[in-house]
Coordinates of C-alpha atoms in Angstrom, one line a residue:
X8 CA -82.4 140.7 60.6
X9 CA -84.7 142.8 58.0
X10 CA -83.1 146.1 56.3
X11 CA -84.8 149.0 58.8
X12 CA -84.8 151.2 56.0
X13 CA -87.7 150.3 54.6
X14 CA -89.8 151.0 57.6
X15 CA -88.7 154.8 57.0
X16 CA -89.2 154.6 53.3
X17 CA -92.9 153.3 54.4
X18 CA -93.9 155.8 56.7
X19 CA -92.7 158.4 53.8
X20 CA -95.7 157.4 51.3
X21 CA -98.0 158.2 54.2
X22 CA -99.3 161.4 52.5
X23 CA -99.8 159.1 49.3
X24 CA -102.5 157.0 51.4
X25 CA -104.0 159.7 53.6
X26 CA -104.9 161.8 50.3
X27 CA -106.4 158.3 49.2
X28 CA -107.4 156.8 52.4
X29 CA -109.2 159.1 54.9
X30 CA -111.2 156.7 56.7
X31 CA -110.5 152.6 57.6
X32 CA -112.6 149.7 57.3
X33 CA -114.8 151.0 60.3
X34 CA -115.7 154.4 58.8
X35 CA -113.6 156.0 61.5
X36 CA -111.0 158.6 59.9
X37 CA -107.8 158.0 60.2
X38 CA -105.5 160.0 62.6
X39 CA -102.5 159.4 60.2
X40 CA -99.7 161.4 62.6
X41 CA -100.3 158.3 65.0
X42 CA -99.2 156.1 62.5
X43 CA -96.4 158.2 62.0
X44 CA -95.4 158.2 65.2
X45 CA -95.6 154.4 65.6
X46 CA -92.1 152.6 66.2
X47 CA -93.0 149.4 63.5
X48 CA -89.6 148.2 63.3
X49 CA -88.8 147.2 67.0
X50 CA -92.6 147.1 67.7
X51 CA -95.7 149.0 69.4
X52 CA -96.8 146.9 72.1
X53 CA -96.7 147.5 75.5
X54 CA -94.2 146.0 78.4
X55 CA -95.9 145.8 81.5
X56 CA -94.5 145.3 85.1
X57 CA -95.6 142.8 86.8
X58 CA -98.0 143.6 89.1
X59 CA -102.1 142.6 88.1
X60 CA -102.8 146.0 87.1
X61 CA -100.5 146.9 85.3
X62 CA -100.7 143.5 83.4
X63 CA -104.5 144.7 82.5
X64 CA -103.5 148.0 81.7
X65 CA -101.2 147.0 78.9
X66 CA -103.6 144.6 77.5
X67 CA -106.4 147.1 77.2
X68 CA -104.0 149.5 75.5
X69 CA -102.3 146.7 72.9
X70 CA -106.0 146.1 72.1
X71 CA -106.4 149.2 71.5
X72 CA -103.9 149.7 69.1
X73 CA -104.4 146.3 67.6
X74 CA -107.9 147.1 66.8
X75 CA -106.7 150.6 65.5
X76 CA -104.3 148.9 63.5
X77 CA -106.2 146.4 61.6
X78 CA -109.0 148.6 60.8
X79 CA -106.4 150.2 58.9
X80 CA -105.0 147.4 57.4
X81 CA -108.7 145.9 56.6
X82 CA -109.4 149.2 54.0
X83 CA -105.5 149.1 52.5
X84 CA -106.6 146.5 49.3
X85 CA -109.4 148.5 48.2
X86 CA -107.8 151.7 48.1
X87 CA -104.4 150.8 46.9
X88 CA -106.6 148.9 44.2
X89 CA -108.8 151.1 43.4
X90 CA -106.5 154.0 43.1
X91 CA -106.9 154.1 39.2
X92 CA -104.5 157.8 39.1
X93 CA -102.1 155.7 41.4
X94 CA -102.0 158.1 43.9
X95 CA -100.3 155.6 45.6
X96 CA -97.1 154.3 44.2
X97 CA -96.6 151.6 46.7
X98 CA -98.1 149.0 49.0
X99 CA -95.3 148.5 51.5
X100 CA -96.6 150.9 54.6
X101 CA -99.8 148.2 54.5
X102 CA -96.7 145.6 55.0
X103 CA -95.0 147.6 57.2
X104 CA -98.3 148.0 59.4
X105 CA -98.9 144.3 59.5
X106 CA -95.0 143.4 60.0
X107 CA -95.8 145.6 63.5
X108 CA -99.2 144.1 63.9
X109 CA -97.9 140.4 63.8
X110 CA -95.6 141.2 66.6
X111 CA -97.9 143.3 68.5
X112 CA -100.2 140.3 68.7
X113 CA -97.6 138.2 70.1
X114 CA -97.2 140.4 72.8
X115 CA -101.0 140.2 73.1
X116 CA -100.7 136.3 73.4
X117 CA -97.9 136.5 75.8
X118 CA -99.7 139.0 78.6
X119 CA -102.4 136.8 78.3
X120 CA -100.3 133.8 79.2
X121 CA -98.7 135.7 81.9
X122 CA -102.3 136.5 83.4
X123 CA -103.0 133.2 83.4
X124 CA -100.1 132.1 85.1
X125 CA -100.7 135.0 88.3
X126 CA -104.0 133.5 88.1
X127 CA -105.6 136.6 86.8
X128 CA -107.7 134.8 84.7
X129 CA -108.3 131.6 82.7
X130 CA -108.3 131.8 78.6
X131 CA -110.9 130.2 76.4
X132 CA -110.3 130.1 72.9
X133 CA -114.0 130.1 71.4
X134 CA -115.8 130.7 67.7
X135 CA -117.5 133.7 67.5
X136 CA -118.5 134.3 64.2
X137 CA -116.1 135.2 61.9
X138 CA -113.9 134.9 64.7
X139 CA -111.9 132.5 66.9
X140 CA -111.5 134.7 70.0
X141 CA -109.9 134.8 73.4
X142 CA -112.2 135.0 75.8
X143 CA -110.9 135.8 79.3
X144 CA -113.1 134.4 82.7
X145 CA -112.5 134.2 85.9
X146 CA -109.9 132.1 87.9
X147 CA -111.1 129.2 89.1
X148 CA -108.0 127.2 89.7
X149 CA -109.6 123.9 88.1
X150 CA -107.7 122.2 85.1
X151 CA -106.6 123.8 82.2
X152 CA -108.2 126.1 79.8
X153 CA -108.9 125.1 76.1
X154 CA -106.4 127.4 74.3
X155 CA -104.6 125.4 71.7
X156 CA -101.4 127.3 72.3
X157 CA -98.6 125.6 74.3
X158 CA -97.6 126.9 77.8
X159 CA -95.1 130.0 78.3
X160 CA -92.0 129.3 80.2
X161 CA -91.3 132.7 82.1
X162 CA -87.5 131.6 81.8
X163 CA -87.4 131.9 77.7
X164 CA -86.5 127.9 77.6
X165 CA -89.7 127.0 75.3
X166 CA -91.4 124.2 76.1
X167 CA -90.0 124.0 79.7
X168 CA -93.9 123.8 81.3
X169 CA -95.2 119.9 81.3
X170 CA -98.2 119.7 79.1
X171 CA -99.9 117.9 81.9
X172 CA -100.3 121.3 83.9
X173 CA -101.9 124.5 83.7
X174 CA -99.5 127.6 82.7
X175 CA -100.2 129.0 86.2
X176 CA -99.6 125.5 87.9
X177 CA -96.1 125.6 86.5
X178 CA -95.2 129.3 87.8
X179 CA -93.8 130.7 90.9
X180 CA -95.9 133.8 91.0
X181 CA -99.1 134.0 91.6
X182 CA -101.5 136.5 92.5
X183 CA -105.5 136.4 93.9
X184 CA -107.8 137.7 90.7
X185 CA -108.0 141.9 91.9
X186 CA -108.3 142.8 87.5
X187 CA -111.3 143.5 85.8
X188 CA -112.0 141.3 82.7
X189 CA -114.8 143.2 80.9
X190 CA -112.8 145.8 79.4
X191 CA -110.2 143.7 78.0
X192 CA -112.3 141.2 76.1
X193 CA -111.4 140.7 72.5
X194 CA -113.5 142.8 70.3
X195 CA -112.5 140.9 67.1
X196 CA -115.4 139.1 66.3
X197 CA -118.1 141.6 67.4
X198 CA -115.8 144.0 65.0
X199 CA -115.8 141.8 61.8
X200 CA -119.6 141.2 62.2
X201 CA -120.4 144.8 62.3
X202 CA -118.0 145.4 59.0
X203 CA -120.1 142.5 57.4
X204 CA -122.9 143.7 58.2
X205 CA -122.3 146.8 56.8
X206 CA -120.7 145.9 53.8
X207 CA -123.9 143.5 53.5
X208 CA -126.5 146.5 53.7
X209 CA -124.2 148.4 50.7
X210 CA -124.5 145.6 48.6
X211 CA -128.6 145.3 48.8
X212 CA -128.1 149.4 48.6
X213 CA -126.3 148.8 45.4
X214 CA -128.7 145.8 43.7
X215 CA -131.5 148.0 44.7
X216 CA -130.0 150.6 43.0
X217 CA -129.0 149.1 40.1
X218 CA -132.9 147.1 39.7
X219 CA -134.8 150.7 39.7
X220 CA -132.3 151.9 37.0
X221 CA -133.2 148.3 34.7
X222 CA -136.7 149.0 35.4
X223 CA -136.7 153.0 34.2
X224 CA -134.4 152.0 31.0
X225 CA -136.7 150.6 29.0
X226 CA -133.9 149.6 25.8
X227 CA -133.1 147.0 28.4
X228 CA -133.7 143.3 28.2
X229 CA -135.7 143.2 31.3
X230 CA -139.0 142.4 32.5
X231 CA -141.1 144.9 33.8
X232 CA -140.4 143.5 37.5
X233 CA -136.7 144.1 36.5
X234 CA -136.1 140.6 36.0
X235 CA -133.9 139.5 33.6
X236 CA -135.7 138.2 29.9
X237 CA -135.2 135.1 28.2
X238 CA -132.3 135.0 26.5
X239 CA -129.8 136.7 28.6
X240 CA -126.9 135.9 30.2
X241 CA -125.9 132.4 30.1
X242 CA -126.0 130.5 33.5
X243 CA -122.6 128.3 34.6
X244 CA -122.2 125.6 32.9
X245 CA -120.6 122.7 34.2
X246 CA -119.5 119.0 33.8
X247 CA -121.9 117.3 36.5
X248 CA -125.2 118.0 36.1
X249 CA -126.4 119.8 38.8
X250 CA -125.7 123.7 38.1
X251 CA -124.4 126.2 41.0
X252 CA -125.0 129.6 40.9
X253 CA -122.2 131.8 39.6
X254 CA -120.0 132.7 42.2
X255 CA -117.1 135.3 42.7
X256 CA -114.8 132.7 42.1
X257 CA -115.3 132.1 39.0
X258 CA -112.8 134.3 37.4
X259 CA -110.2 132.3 39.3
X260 CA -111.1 129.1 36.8
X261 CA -108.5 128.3 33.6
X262 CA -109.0 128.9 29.8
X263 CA -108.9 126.5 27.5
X264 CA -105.0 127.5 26.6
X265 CA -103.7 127.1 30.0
X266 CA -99.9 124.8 29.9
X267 CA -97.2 126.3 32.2
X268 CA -97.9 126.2 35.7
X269 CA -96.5 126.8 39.2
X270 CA -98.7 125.3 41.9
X271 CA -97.8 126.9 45.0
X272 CA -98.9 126.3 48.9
X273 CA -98.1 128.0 51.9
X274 CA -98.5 126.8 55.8
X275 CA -98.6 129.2 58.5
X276 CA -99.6 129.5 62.3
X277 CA -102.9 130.6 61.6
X278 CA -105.3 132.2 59.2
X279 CA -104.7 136.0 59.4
X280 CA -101.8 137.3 57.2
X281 CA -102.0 140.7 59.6
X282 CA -101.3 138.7 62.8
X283 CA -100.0 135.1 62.1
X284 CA -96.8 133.5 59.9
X285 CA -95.6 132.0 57.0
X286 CA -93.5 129.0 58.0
X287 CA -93.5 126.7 55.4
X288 CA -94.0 127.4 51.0
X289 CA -93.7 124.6 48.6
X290 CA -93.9 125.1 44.9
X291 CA -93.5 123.3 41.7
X292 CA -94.0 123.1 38.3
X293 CA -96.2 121.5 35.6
X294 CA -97.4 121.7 31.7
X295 CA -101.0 121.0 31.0
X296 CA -100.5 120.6 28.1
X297 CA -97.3 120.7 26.8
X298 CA -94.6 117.8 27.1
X299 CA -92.5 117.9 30.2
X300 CA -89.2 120.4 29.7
X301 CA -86.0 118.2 28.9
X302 CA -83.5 118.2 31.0
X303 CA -85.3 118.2 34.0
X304 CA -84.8 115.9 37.2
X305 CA -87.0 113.1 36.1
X306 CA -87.8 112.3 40.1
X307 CA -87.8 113.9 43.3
X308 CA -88.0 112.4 46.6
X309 CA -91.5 113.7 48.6
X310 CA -92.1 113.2 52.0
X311 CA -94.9 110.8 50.9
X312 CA -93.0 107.5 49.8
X313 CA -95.7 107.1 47.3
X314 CA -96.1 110.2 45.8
X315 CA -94.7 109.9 41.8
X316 CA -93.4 113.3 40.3
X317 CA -94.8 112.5 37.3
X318 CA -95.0 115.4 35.3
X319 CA -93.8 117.7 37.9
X320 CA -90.7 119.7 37.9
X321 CA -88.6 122.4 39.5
X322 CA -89.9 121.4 42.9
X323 CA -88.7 123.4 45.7
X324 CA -89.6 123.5 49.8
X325 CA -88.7 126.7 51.8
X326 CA -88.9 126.7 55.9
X327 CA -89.5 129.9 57.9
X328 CA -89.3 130.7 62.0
X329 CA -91.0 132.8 64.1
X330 CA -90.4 135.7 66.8
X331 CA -88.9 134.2 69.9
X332 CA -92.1 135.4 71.5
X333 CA -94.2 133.4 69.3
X334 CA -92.1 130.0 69.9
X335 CA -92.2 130.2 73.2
X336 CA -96.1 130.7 73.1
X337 CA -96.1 127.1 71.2
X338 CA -98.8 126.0 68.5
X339 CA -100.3 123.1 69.6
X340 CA -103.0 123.2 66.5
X341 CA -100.5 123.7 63.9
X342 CA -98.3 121.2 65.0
X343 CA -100.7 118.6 64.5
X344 CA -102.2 119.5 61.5
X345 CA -98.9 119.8 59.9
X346 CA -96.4 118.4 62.0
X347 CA -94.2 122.0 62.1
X348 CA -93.8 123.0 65.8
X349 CA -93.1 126.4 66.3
X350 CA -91.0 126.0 69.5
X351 CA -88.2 124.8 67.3
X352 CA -88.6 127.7 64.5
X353 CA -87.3 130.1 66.4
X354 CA -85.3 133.0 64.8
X355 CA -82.8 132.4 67.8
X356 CA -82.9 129.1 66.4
X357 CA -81.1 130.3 63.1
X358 CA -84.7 130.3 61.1
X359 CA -85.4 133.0 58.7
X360 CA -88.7 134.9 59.6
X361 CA -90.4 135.7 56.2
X362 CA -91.7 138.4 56.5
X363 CA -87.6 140.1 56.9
X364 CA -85.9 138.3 54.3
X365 CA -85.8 140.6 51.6
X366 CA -84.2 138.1 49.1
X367 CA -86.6 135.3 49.7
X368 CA -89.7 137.5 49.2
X369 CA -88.2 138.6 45.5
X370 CA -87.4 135.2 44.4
X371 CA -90.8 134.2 45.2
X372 CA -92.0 137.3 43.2
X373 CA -89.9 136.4 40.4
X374 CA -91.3 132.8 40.4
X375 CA -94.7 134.1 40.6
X376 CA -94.8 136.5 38.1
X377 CA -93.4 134.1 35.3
X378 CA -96.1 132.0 34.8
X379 CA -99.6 131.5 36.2
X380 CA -99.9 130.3 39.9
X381 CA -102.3 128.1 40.9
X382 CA -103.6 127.5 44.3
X383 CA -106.3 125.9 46.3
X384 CA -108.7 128.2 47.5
X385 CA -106.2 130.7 46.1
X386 CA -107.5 134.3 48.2
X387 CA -105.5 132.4 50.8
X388 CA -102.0 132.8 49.6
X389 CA -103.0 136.2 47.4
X390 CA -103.9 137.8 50.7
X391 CA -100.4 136.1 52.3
X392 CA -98.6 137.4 49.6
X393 CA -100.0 140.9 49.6
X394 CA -98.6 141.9 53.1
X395 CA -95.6 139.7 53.1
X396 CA -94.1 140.0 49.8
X397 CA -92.2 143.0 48.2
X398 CA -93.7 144.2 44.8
X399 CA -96.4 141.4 45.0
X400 CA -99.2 143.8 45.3
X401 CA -97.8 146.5 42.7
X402 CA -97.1 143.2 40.2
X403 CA -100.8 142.2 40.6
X404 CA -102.0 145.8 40.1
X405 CA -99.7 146.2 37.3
X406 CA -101.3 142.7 36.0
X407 CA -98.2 141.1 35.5
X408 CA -99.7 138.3 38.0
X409 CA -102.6 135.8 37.0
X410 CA -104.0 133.0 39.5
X411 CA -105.7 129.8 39.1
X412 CA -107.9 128.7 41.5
X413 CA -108.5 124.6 42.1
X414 CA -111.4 125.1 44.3
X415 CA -114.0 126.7 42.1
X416 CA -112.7 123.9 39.9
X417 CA -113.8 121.4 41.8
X418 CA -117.0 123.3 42.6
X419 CA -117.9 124.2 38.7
X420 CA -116.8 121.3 36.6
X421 CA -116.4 118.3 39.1
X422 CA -119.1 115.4 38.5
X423 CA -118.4 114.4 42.4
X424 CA -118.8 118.1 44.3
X425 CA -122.3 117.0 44.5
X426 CA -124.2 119.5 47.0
X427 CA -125.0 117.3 50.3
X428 CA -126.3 118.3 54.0
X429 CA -123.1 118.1 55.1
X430 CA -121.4 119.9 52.1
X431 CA -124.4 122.4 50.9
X432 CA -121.9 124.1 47.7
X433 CA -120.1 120.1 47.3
X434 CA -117.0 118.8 49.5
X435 CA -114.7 120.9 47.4
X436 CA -111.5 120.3 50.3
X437 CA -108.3 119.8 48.2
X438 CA -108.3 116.6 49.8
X439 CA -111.6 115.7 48.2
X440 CA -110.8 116.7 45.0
X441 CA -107.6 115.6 45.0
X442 CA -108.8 112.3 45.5
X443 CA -111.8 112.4 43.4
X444 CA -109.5 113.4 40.4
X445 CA -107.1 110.0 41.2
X446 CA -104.4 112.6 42.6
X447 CA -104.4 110.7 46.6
X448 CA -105.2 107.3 47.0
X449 CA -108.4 107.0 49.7
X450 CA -106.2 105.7 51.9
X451 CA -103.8 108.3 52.8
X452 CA -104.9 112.2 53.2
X453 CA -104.0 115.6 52.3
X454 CA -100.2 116.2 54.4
X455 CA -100.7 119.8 54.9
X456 CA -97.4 120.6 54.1
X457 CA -96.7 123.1 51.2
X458 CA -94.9 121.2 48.6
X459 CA -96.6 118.0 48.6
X460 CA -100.3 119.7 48.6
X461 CA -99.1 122.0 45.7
X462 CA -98.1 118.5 44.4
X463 CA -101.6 116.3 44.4
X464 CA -103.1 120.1 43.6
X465 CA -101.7 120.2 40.2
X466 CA -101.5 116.2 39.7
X467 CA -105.7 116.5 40.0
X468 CA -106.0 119.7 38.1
X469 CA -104.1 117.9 34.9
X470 CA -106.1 115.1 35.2
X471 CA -109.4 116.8 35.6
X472 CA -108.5 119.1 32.3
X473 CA -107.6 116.2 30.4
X474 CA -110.8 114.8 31.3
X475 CA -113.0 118.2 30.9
X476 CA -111.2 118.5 27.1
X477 CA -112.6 114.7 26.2
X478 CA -115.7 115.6 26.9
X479 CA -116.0 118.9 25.8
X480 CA -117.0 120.7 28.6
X481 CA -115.2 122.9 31.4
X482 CA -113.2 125.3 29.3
X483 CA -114.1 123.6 26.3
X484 CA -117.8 123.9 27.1
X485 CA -120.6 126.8 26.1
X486 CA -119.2 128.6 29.4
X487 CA -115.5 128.6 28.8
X488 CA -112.9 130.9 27.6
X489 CA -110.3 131.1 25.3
X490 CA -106.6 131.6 26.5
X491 CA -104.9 130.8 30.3
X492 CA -107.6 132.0 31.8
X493 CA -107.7 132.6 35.6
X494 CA -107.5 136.5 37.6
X495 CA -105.7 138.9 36.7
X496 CA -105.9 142.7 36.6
X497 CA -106.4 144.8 34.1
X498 CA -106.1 148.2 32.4
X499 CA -109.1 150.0 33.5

C-alpha cells in the first residue's frame, strides 16, 4: 500500500492553489474547505444500501462529486504552469485529487452494475462528443446492454457471471424499475462541450484582439486588412510535397542534433489519467546518431518473434494492477486491444497499482529526465505522467524534461501521410508510420503493448531521420532547428 502521508502533505499546499486557483475549469469558484474535508486516501464515494433508492441516491451524489472533482482537476495544468512567482511549490494535491477520483469512479461503475443487476436499469455505453458516456434507460429485460465492461460478480469472485448473460440475469436480487433515470445521467460530455466551447469563443476573442492591434500599429509588416505581408513568417516545410498548416505540435518535432533517446509507451484501461489506470510501461533505448553503447546486451527477446533489437538497448517492461473494484468490473475493450485483462491485475492479486508505488514512479522520473523521451502522440503519456508520477510535473516546469513527439513527425516530414477522405491531416497511426518507415512488416500490426510499440516507434523514427538528413530536409531543411529539439519548458 501507498505512504498516507502524502495525502496530508497535499491537502497542506491547499492555500498555495486557492491563492492561485479561485475558480476551475467551469468558471465556478472553488469551495476549497470541501476539498479539505475530502477523505482521498481511503476514498469519497458513497456506499449505498441496497434498496433502489438508495442505489440512485448514491449515484447522483458520486456524480456530483465526480463532476466537482474534475472541474478541478481540468484547471490544475494551467495554473500550476502558469504560476511564473511559483506560488505553488508543488503539483501533488492535483495527484492526490485524481488518485481519489480514479477510485471514485470505480465506485461509479460498480453502482451502475449493481442497478443493472436489480433491474433498475440497462447501461449503454455511447459517443457523445468528446465523450464516451453511460447512458442509463429503462429495463426492458431483453439481452444485454452494449457496455464493454465485463459483468460484476456480487460475490467478489471476478469473472464468476457467464459472458453469455446479462449482469442482472446472473443475480439473485432483483427488483421492478421504481428509480428515476433523468437526474443521474452522465453529464460528461454535455460538460466538456460547453468548456470547448468556451475556450473556443476566447480564442476568436483573443485573434480578434490581437488583428485590431496589427491593423492600428502601423511599423508592422501587415496589410491594411491585417493580413500578414509577403515576406513573413515562413510556412512548414516538409519532406512530401503537400504542406499542412502549422500545428501545436510542432514544437514536439526533433532538432537536427538529436542522438540519445528513451522511447517510452504506456497502456492503460482507458483514456482519462483522472479516472482510468496505468497497467502496462515499456521503455527502451536508442542513439540517432551515435554508435550503439558497448557493453550492452546485444539482443533481447520481444514478444514479437520477429522483432530484431537492432540498435535498441536498456529495454525494460513494467506491469501494474488495479483496485479490486475495478477487476471485478472487467475490461472487455482493453483486453482485446492489448491482451491485458484486468480481472487478473488485481492488487489482491499481488500487482502493484501505479499510482501508490512511490519507488516505481521515481525511477521512472529518473529515466525520464536523463535524456529526451519520445512518444507517439506524446500529450498522452505527458498528461499520464503529470497526475501519476512524483516530481514529473515540477521536473517539466523546472525544464529538466524535453519530449519528442513521432506523430507530428509523421504528419510534417512523412512523404506517405498524404491527406485522404478517410485520413483528412494523413494516416499518422503509429502503426502507419511505423510501417511506412520499414519499422512493421505489412503483415503484422502494431501489438499495443508498451515495450514493443516504444520499440517499432523509435526503429521508424531512426530510419525516417536517416532518410530526412540525405535529403536535406526535415530538421536539416529551411524549417528546422539546431540542437535536440522537441518541448520543453523554459525560463520565462
Amino acid at each position: 500500500m501507498t505512504d498516507r502521508a502524502w495525502f496530508d502533505a497535499a491537502k497542506g499546499d491547499i492555500p498555495q492553489w486557492a491563492a492561485s486557483m479561485p475558480k476551475d475549469a467551469d468558471g465556478t469558484t472553488i469551495d476549497w474547505d470541501w476539498v479539505r474535508s475530502l477523505d482521498l486516501a481511503h476514498g469519497v464515494g458513497t456506499i449505498p444500501e441496497s434498496t433502489p433508492q438508495s442505489i440512485h441516491d448514491a449515484l447522483k451524489a458520486d456524480y456530483a462529486t465526480r463532476e466537482r472533482l474534475e472541474s478541478i482537476i481540468a484547471q490544475c495544468n494551467s495554473a500550476f504552469m502558469t504560476d511564473f512567482d511559483r506560488l505553488i511549490g508543488s503539483y501533488r494535491l492535483p495527484r492526490a485529487l485524481a488518485y481519489a477520483n480514479r477510485r471514485l469512479n470505480d465506485n461509479i461503475n460498480t453502482m451502475l452494475h449493481l442497478g443493472e443487476q436489480q433491474h433498475l436499469w440497462a447501461v449503454s455505453r455511447e459517443r457523445r462528443g468528446r465523450a464516451t458516456i453511460a447512458v442509463l434507460k429503462p429495463y426492458s429485460g431483453s439481452g444485454p446492454s452494449n457496455d464493454d465492461q465485463g459483468m460484476l460478480d456480487l460475490s467478489g469472485e471476478a469473472g464468476g457471471a457467464s459472458a453469455g448473460n446479462t449482469a442482472a440475469e446472473n443475480s439473485d436480487v432483483k427488483f421492478p424499475t421504481t428509480v428515476a433515470l433523468d437526474d443521474i445521467q452522465d453529464r460528461t460530455a454535455a460538460i466538456l462541450d460547453a468548456r470547448a466551447q468556451r475556450r473556443k469563443a476566447q480564442r476568436f476573442q483573443k485573434r480578434a484582439g490581437d488583428a485590431a492591434m496589427a491593423r492600428a500599429n502601423l511599423s508592422g509588416a501587415t496589410s491594411p486588412g491585417g493580413a500578414a505581408l509577403p515576406g513573413g513568417a515562413a510556412s512548414s516545410g516538409n519532406a512530401t510535397g503537400h504542406h499542412p498548416k502549422p500545428d501545436w505540435r510542432d514544437a514536439y518535432l526533433p532538432g537536427r542534433d538529436v542522438d540519445a533517446v528513451m522511447g517510452i509507451d504506456i497502456e492503460t484501461t482507458g483514456i482519462d489519467p483522472a479516472r482510468d489506470y496505468i497497467i502496462d510501461v515499456g521503455f527502451e533505448f536508442m542513439n540517432m546518431a551515435s554508435p550503439r553503447p558497448a557493453g550492452e546486451p546485444e539482443t533481447y527477446a520481444y514478444e514479437q518473434g520477429y522483432y530484431a533489437a537492432g540498435d535498441a538497448y536498456g529495454q525494460s517492461r513494467l506491469a501494474f494492477g488495479v483496485p479490486p473494484e475495478n477487476a471485478a468490473l472487467g475490461n472487455a475493450l482493453i483486453a482485446k486491444l492489448t491482451g491485458i485483462d484486468v480481472r487478473g491485475r488485481s492488487s489482491e492479486a499481488g500487482y502493484r497499482l501505479f499510482d501508490e508505488w512511490p519507488q516505481a514512479q521515481a525511477g521512472l522520473l529518473a529515466r525520464l529526465t536523463q535524456q529526451p523521451y519520445v512518444a507517439h502522440n506524446a500529450t498522452f503519456e505527458h498528461s499520464w505522467f503529470m497526475l501519476n508520477v512524483a516530481g514529473y510535473a515540477e521536473s517539466y516546469r523546472a525544464g529538466r524534461i524535453a519530449i519528442i513527439d513521432t506523430l507530428p513527425m509523421s504528419r510534417q516530414w512523412d512523404p506517405g501521410a498524404v491527406p485522404t477522405n478517410e485520413h483528412p491531416y494523413g494516416d499518422n497511426t503509429l502503426d502507419a508510420y511505423a510501417k511506412r518507415q520499414g519499422a512493421l512488416d505489412s503483415a503484422h500490426n502494431e501489438r499495443h503493448l508498451g515495450l514493443e510499440d516504444s520499440h517499432i516507434m523509435l526503429v521508424a523514427m531512426k530510419h525516417h531521420l536517416a532518410s530526412l538528413k540525405a535529403q536535406g530536409k526535415g530538421p536539416w531543411g529551411p524549417a528546422g532547428r539546431a540542437g535536440v529539439g522537441g518541448k520543453s519548458c523554459r525560463s520565462r
